[in-house]
mmCIF file of C-alpha atoms in Angstrom:
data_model
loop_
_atom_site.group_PDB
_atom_site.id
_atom_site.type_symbol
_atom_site.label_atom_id
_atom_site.label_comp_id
_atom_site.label_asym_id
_atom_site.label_seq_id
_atom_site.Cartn_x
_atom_site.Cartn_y
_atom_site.Cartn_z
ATOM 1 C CA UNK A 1 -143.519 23.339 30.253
ATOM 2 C CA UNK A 2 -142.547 24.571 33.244
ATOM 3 C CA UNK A 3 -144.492 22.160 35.349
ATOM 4 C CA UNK A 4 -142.773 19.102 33.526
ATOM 5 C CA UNK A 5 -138.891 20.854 35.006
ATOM 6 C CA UNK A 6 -140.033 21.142 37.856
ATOM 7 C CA UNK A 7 -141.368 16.889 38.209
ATOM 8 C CA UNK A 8 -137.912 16.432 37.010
ATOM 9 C CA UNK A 9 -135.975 18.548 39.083
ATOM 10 C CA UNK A 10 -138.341 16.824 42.048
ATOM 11 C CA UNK A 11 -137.525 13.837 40.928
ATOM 12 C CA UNK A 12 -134.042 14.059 40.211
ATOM 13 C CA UNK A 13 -133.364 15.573 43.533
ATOM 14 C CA UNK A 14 -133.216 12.871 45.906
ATOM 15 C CA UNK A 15 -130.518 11.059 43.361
ATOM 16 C CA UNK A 16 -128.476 13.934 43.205
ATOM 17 C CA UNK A 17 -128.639 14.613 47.183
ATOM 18 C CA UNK A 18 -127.271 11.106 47.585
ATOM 19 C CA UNK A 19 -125.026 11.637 44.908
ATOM 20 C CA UNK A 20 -123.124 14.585 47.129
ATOM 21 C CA UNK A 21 -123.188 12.608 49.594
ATOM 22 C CA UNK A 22 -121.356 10.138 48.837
ATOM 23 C CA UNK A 23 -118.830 12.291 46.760
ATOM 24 C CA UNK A 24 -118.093 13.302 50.474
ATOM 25 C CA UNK A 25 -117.632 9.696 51.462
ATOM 26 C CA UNK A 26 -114.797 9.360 48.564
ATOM 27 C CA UNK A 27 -112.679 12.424 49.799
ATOM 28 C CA UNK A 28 -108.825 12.073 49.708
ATOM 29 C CA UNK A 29 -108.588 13.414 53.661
ATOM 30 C CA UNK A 30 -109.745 9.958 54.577
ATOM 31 C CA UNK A 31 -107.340 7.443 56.150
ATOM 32 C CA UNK A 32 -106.883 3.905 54.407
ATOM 33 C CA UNK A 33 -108.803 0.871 55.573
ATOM 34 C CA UNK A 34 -106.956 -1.227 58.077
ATOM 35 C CA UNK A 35 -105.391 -4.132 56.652
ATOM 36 C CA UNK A 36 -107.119 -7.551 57.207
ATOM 37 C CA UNK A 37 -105.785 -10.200 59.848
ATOM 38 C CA UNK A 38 -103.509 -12.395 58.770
ATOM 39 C CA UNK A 39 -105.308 -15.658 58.156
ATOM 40 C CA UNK A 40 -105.083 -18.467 60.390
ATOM 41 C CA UNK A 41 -102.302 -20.772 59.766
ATOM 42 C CA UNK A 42 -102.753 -24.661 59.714
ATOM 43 C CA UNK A 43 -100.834 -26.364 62.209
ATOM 44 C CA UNK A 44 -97.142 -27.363 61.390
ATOM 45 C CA UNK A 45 -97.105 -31.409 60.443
ATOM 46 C CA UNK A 46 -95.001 -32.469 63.589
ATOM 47 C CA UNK A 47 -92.218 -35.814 62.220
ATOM 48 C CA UNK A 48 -95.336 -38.262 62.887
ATOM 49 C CA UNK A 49 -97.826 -36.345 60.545
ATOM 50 C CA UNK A 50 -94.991 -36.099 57.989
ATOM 51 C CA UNK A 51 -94.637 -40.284 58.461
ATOM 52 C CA UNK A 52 -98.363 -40.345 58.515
ATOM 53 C CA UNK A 53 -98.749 -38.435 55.070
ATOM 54 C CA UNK A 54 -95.603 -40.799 53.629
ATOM 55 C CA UNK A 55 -97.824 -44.164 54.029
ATOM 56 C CA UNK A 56 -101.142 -42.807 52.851
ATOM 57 C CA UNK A 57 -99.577 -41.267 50.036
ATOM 58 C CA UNK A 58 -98.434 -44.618 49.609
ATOM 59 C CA UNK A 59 -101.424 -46.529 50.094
ATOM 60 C CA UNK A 60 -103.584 -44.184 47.850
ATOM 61 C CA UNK A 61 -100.989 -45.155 45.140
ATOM 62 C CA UNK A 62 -101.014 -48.293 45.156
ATOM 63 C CA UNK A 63 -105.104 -49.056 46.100
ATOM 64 C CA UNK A 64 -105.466 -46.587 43.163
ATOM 65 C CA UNK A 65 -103.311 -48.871 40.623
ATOM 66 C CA UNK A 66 -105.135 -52.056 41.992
ATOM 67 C CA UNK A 67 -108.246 -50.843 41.350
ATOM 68 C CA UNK A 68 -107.549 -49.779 37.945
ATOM 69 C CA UNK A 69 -106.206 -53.374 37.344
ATOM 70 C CA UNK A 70 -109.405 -54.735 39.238
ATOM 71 C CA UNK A 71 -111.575 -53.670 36.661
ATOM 72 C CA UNK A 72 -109.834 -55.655 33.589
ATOM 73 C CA UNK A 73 -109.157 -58.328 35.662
ATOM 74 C CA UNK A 74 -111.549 -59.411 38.317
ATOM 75 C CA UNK A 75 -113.937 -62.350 37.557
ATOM 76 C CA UNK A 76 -116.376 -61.364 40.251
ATOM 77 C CA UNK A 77 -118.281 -58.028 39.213
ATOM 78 C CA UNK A 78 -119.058 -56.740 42.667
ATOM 79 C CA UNK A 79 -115.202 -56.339 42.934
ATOM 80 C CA UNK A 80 -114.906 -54.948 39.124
ATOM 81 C CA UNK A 81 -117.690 -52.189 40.176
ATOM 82 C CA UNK A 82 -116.553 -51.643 43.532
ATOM 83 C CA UNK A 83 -112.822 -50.529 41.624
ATOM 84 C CA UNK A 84 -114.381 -47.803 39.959
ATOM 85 C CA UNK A 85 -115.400 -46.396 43.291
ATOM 86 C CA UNK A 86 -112.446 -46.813 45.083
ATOM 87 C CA UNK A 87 -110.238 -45.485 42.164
ATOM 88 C CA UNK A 88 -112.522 -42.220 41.977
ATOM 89 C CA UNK A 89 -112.752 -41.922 45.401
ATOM 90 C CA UNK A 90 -109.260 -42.791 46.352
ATOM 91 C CA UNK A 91 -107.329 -40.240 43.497
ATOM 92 C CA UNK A 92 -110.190 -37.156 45.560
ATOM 93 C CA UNK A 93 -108.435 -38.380 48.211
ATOM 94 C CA UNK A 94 -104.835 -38.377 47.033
ATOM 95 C CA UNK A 95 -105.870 -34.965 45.749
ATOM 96 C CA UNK A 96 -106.847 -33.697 49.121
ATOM 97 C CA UNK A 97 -103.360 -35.172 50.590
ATOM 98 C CA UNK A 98 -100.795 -33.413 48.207
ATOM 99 C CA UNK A 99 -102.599 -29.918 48.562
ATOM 100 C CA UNK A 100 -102.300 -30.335 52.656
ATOM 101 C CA UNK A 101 -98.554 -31.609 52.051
ATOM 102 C CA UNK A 102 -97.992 -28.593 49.254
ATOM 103 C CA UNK A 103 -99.379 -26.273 51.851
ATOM 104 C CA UNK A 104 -96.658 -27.793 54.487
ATOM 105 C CA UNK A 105 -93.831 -27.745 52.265
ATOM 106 C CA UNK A 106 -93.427 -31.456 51.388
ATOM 107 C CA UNK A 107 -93.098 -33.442 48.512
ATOM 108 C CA UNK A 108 -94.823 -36.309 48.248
ATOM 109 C CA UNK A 109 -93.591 -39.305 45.318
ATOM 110 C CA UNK A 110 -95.607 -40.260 42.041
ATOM 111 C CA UNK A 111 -95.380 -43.662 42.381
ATOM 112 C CA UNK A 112 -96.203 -46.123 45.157
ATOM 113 C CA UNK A 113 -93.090 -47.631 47.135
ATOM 114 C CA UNK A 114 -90.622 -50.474 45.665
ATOM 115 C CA UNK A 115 -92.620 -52.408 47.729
ATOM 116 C CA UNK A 116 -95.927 -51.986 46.524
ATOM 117 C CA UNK A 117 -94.721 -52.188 42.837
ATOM 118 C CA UNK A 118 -93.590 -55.588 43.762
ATOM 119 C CA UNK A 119 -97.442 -56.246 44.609
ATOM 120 C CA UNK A 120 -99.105 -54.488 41.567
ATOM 121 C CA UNK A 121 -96.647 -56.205 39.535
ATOM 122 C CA UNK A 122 -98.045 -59.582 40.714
ATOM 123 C CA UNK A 123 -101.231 -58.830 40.899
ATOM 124 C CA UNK A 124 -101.012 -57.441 37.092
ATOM 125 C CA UNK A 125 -100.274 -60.503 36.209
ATOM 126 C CA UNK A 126 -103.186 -62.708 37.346
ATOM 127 C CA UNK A 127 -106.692 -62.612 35.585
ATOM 128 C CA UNK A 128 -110.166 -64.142 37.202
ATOM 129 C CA UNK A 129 -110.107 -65.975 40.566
ATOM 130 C CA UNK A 130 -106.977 -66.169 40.859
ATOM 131 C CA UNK A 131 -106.863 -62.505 41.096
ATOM 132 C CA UNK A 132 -109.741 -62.205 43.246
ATOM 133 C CA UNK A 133 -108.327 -64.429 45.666
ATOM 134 C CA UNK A 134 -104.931 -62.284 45.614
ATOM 135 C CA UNK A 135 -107.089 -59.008 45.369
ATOM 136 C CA UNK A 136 -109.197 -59.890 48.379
ATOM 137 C CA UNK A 137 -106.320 -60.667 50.457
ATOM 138 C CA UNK A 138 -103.617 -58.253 49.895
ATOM 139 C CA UNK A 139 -107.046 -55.557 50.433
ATOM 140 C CA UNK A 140 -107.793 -57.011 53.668
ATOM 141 C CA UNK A 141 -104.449 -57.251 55.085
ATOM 142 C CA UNK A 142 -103.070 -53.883 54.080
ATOM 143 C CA UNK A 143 -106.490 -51.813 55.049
ATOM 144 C CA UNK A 144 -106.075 -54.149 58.441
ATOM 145 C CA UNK A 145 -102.679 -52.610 58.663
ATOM 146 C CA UNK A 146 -103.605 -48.723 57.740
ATOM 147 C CA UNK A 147 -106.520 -48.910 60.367
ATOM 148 C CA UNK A 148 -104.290 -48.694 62.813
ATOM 149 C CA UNK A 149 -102.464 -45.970 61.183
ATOM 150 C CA UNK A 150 -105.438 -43.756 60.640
ATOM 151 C CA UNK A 151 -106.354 -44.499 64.497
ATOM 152 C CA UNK A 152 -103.393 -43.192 65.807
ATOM 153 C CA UNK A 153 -103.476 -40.149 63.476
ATOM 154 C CA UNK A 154 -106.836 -39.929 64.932
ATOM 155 C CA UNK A 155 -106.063 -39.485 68.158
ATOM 156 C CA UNK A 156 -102.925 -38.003 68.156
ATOM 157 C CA UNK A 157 -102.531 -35.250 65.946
ATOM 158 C CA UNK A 158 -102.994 -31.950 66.037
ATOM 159 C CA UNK A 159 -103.726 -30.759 62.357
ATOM 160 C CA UNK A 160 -107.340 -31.136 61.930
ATOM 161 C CA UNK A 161 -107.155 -31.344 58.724
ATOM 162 C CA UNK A 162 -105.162 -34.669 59.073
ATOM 163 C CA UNK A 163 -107.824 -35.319 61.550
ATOM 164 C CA UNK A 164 -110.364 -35.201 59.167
ATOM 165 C CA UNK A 165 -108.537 -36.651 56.188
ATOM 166 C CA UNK A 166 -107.229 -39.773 58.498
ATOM 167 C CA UNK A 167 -111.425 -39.999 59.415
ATOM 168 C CA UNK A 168 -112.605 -40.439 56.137
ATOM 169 C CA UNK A 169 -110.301 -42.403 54.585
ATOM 170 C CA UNK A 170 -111.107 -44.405 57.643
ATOM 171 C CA UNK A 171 -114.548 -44.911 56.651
ATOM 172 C CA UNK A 172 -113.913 -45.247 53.168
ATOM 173 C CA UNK A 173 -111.888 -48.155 53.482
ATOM 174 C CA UNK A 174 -114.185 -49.926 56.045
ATOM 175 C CA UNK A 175 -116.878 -49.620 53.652
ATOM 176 C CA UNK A 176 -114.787 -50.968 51.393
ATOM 177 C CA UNK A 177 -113.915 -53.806 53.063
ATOM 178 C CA UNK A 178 -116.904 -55.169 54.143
ATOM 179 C CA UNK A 179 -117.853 -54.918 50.362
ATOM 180 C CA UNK A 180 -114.816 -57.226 49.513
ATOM 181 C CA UNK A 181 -115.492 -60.011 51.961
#
């Protein structure tokens, strides 16, 4: 019997040794951990990124409510199928855009711009070619339009995320368009 208390005490030994030590690790004579850096902070949106946020927020919207009506209402199915994609990928999008203007302190509306009611409006109201036709056109000429937008938040900001953001919808809405056509 005494063989077997001593395996154990053997045994036993090493957990109890590391035990002690780090009891001694844990003592209340220790100073506190330093606190952590402060993390980075974005860049402040300067008056152009605010105006910059204002018309994608705005063309999110509304490419996000024409899509939705593109699926009911185009005849041609390329552009029905294609709405799904641009309505998932656009609301990611819009997603991405209010948490960057939360994280800047500003609002951002709801609902697209008088303006670009007046356009889903219309468009609501024509079914088949007729919508196609309208679809095809207002998509061309108002991606045409944010291009250049996205190109000069491309090379003139400072906020990369912006950057970034301003990129891809960039791309998106290229691909897009040459899926339109």
């Amino acid at each position: 019997m005494l063989v077997l208390s001593r395996r154990k005490a053997l045994a036993c030994s090493p957990l109890l040794v590391t035990l002690f030590a780090l009891s001694a690790c844990i003592s209340p004579g220790q100073p506190p951990a330093p606190p952590l850096p402060a993390l980075e902070k974005a860049a402040p949106f300067t008056s152009a990124d605010a105006d910059f946020v204002q018309k994608l927020n705005d063309m999110d919207l509304t490419h996000i409510a024409l899509a939705n009506i593109a699926k009911t209402h185009a005849a041609r199915n390329d552009i029905a199928l294609l709405s799904t994609t641009i309505a998932k990928e656009l609301t990611e999008n819009h997603d991405t855009l209010t948490k960057l203007a939360t994280t800047h302190t500003l609002t951002l509306p709801a609902k697209p711009s008088a303006q670009s009611q007046k356009v889903i409006d219309q468009l609501q109201h024509l079914h088949g070619s007729a919508f196609d036709r309208s679809y095809t056109r207002y998509f061309t000429t108002s991606t045409t339009k944010m291009k250049s937008v996205l190109e000069a938040q491309i090379t003139t900001s400072k906020n990369t995320d912006l950057v970034k953001l301003a990129t891809d919808t960039k791309t998106k809405l290229t691909t897009y368009q040459s899926e339109i056509k």
